[in-house]
Short mmCIF file of C-alpha atoms in Angstrom, two decimals:
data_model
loop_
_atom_site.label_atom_id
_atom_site.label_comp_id
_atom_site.label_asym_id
_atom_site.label_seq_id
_atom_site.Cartn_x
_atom_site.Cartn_y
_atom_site.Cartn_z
CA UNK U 101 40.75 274.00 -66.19
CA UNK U 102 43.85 275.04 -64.44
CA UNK U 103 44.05 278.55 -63.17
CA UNK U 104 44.29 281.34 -60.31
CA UNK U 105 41.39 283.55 -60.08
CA UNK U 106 40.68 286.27 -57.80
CA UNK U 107 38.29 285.43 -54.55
CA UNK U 108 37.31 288.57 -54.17
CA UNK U 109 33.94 290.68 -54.43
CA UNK U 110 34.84 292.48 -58.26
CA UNK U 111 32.57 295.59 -57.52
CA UNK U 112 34.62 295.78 -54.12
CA UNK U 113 36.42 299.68 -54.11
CA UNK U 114 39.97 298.81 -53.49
CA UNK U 115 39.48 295.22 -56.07
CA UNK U 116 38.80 297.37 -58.77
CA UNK U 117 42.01 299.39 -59.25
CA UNK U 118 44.76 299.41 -61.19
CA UNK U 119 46.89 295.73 -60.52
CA UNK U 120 49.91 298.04 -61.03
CA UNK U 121 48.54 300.05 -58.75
CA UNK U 122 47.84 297.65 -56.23
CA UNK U 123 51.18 295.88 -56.39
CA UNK U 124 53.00 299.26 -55.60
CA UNK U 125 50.67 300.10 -52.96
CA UNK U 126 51.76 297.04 -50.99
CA UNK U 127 55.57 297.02 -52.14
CA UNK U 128 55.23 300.70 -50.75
CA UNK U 129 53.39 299.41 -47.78
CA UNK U 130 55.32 296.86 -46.55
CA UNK U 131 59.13 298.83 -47.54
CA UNK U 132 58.23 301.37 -44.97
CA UNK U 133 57.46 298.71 -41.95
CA UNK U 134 60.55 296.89 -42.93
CA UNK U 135 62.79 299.88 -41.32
CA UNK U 136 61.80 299.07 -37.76
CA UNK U 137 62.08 295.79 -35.45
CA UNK U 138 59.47 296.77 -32.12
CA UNK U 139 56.40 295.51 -32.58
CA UNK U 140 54.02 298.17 -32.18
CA UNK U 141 54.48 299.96 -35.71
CA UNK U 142 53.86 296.26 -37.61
CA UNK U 143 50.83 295.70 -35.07
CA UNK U 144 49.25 298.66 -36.07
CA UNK U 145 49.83 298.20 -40.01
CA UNK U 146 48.24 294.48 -39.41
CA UNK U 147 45.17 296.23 -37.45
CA UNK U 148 45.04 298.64 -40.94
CA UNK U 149 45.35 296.02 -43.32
CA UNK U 150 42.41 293.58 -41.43
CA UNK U 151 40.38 296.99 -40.88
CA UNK U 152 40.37 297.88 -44.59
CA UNK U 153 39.95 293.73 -46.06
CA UNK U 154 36.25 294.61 -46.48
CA UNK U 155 36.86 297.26 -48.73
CA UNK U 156 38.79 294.77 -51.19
CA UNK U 157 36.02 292.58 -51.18
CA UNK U 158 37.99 289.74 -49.34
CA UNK U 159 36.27 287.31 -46.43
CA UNK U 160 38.37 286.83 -43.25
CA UNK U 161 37.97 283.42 -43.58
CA UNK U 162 39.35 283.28 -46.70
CA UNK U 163 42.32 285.74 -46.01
CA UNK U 164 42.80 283.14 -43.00
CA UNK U 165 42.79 280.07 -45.38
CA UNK U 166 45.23 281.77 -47.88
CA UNK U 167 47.47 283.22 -45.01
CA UNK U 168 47.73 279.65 -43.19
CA UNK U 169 51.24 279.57 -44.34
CA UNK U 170 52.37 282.37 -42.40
CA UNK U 171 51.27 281.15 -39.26
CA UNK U 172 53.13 278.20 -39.43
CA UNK U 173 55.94 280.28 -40.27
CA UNK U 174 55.52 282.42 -37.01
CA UNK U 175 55.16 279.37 -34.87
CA UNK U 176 58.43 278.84 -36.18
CA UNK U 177 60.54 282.04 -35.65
CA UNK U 178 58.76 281.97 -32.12
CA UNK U 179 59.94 278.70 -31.81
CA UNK U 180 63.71 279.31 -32.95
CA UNK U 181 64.33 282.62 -30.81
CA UNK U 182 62.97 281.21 -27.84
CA UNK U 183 66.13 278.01 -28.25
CA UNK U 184 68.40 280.31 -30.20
CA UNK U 185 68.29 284.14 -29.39
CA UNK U 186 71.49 285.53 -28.14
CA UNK U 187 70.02 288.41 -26.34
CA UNK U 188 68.43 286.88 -23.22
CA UNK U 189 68.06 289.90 -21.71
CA UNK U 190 64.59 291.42 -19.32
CA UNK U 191 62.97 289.44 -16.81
CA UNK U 192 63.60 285.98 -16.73
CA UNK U 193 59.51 284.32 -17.87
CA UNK U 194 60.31 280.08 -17.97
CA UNK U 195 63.41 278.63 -16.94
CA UNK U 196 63.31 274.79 -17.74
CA UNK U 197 66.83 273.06 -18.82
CA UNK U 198 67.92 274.53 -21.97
CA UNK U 199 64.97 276.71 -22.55
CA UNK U 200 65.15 280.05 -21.28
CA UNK U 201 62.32 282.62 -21.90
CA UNK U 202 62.60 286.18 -21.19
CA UNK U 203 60.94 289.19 -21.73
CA UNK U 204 63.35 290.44 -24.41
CA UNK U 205 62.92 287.33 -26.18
CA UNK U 206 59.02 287.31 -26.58
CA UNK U 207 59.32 291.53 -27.65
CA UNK U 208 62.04 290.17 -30.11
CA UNK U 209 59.63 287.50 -31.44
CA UNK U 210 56.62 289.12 -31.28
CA UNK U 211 58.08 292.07 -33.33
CA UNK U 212 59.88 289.84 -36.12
CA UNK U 213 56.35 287.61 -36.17
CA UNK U 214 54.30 290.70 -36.77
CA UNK U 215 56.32 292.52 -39.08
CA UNK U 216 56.20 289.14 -41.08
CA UNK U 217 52.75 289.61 -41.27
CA UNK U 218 52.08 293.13 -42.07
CA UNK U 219 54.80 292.49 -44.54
CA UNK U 220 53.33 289.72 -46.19
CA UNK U 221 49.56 290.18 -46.25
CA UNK U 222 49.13 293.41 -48.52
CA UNK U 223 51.08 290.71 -50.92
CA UNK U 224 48.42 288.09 -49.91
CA UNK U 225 45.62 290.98 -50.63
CA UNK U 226 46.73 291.89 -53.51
CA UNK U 227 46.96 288.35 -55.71
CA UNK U 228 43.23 287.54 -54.10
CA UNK U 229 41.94 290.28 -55.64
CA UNK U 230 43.85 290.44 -59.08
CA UNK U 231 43.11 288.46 -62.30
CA UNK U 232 46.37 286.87 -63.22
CA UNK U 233 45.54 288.14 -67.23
CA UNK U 234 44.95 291.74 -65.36
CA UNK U 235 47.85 291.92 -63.84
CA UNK U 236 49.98 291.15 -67.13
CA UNK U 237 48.29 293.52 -68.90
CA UNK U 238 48.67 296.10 -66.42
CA UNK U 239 52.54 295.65 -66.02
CA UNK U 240 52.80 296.21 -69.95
CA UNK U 241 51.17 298.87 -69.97
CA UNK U 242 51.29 300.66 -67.14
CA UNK U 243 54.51 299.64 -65.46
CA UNK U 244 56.38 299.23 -69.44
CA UNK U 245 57.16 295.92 -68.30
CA UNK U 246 58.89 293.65 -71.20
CA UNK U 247 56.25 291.16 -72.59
CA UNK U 248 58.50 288.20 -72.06
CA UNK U 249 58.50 289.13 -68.22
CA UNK U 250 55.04 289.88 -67.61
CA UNK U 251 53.54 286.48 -69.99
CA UNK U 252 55.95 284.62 -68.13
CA UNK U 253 55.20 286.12 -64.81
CA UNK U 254 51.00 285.15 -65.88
CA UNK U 255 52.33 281.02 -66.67
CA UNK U 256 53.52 280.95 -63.58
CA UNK U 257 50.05 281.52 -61.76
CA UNK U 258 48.62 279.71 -64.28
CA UNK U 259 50.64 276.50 -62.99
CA UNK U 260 50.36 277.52 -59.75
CA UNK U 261 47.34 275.32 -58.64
CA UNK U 262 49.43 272.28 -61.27
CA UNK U 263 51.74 271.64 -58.17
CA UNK U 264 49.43 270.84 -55.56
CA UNK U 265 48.38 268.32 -58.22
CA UNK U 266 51.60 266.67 -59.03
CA UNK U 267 52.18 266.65 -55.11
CA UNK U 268 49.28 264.49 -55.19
CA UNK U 269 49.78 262.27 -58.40
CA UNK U 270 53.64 261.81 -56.69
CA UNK U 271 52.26 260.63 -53.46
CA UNK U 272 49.39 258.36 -54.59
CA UNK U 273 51.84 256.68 -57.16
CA UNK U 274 54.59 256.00 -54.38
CA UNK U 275 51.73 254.95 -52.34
CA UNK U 276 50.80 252.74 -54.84
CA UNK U 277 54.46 251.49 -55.19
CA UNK U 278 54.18 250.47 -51.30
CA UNK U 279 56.18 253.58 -50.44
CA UNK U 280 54.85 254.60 -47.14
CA UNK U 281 56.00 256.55 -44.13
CA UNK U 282 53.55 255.08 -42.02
CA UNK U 283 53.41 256.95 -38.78
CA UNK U 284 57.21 257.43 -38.58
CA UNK U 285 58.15 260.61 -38.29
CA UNK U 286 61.66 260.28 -39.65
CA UNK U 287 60.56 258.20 -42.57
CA UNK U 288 57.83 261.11 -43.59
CA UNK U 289 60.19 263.89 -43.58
CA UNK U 290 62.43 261.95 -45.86
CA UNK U 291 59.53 261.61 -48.00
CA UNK U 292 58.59 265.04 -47.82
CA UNK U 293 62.21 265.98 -48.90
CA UNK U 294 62.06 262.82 -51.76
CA UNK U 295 58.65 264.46 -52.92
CA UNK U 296 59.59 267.92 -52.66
CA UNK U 297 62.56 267.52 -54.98
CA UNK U 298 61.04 265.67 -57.35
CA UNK U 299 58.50 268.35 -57.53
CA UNK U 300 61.37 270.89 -58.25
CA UNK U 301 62.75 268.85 -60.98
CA UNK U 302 59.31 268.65 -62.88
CA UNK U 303 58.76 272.44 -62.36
CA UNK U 304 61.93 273.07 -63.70
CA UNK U 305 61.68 271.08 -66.52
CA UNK U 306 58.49 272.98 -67.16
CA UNK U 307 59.46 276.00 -67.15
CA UNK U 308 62.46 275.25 -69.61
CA UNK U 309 59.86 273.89 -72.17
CA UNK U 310 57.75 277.25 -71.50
CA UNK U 311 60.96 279.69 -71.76
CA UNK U 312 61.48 277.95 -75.31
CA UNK U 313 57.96 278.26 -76.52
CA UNK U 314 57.69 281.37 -75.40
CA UNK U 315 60.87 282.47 -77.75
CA UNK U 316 59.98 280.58 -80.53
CA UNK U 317 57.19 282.36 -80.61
CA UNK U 318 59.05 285.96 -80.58
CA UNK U 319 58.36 287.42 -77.03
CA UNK U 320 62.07 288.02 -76.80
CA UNK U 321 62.42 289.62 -80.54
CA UNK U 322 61.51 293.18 -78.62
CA UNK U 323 58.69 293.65 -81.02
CA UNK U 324 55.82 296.13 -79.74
CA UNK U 325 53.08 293.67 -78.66
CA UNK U 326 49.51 294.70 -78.36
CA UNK U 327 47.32 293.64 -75.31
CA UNK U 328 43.49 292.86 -75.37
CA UNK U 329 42.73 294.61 -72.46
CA UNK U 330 43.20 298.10 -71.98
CA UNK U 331 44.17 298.70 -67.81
CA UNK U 332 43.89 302.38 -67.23
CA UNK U 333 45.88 304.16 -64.34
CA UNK U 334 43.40 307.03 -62.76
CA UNK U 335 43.68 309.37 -59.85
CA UNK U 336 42.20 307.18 -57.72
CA UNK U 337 44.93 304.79 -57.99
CA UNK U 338 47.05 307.45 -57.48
CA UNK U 339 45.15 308.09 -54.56
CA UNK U 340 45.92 304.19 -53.24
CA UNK U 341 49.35 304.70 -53.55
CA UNK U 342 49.28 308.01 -51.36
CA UNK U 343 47.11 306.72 -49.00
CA UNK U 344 49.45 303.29 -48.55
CA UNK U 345 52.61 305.46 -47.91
CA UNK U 346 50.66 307.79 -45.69
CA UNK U 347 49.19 304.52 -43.72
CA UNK U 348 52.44 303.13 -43.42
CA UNK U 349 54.43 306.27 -42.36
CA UNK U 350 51.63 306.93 -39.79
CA UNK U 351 52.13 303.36 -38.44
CA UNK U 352 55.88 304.52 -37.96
CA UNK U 353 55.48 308.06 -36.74
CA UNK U 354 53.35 306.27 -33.60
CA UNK U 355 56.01 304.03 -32.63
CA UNK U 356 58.65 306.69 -32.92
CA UNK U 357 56.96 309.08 -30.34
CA UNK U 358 55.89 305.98 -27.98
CA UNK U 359 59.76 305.24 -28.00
CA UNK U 360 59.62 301.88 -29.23
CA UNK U 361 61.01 302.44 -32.34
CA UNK U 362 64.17 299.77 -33.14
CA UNK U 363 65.94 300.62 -36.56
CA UNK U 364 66.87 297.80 -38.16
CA UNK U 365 70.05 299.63 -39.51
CA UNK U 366 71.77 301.75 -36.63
#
């Protein structure tokens, strides 16, 4: 059976609220950090966000598995400001051929890295703790979201887990085929690319054949539809969504009086 569930503890405090609730708690969250580029005010939002995991019912070894894509992706903006940053300015740190590493370029990095990540987990948080079918439900209801959007929105992690399958089925049949990269380096990124796009084209196709079922079966005649799960909104969601903007503004107000503070606009 093919589907996303939530890897959470369900009796956790913060995994039981409102998905609605939860979604705009993060989307709140994470708008507030984007305003700044020092990385104290994202370092203390990430100590937050690990510091209150427990209370969503979510391992750290499981947040780690989940978030494994973010660390490659701040190897990589550490790795493209240390070849590519303009401002080379502070101390000079490593000085060997083309690379040049100073202190303004780890602060940069280290800032932009960190703000990816207090940016992105909430997001991460949020879909381990949230039932797929919840979360639909809850956007009709709650946030009047059109049917068509939030059904289609629920396929989508639905199929989720179908990709990592076809990437599989694609590379054992090429395999098969005697299509194999071997241990060239330059061969398996070509394959990569030759297996990624295939991938898109499939997904694409799918989701053409699931926008047409989906209006032949009237989600886009702007009917009232009725849920089977009622998804109430109480004060202690409310109380989430305070305490997220609160968090976050707090986060801010301590980088702002330790002078670090960077706008990104300004």
């Amino acid at each position: 059976m093919i589907g996303v569930e939530p890897v959470a503890a369900p009796d956790a405090p913060l995994a039981r609220r409102n998905p609605v609730a939860k979604l705009a708690a993060a989307l709140v969250f994470s708008f507030i950090l984007v305003a700044t580029l020092d990385p104290v005010a994202p370092a203390i939002a990430l100590a937050i966000e690990l510091a209150l995991l427990p209370l969503f019912g979510v391992r750290y070894r499981v947040l780690a598995r989940r978030a494994l894509p973010l660390l490659a992706g701040g190897v990589g903006i550490v790795v493209t400001l240390v070849l590519f940053a303009a401002d080379r300015s502070g101390r000079v740190l490593l000085d060997v051929g083309p690379v040049l590493v100073t202190e303004g370029v780890l602060v940069t990095a280290l800032g932009l890295v960190l703000r990816m990540f207090a940016v992105a987990l909430p997001g991460v948080i949020v879909f381990a703790t949230t039932d797929p079918t919840d979360l639909a439900d809850a956007l009709i209801q709650n946030a009047k979201a059109p049917a068509r959007f939030a059904i289609g929105a629920l396929a989508a992690f639905r199929l989720v887990p179908l990709l990592g399958q076809e990437w599989q089925t694609i590379a054992l049949a090429r395999r098969a085929r005697g299509v194999d990269a071997g241990r060239n380096p330059v061969a398996r990124l070509r394959l990569f690319g030759s297996t990624a796009f295939a991938l898109l084209v499939g997904a694409i196709r799918r989701g053409t054949r699931l926008a047409v079922a989906m209006d032949a079966r009237g989600f886009d005649a702007g009917t009232p539809r009725t849920v089977a799960r009622r998804q109430h909104f109480g004060a202690a969601d409310w109380l989430l969504l305070v305490g997220a903007a609160v968090l976050a503004g707090g986060a801010l107000a301590v980088s702002i009086a330790l002078g670090t503070f960077r706008p990104l606009l300004g």
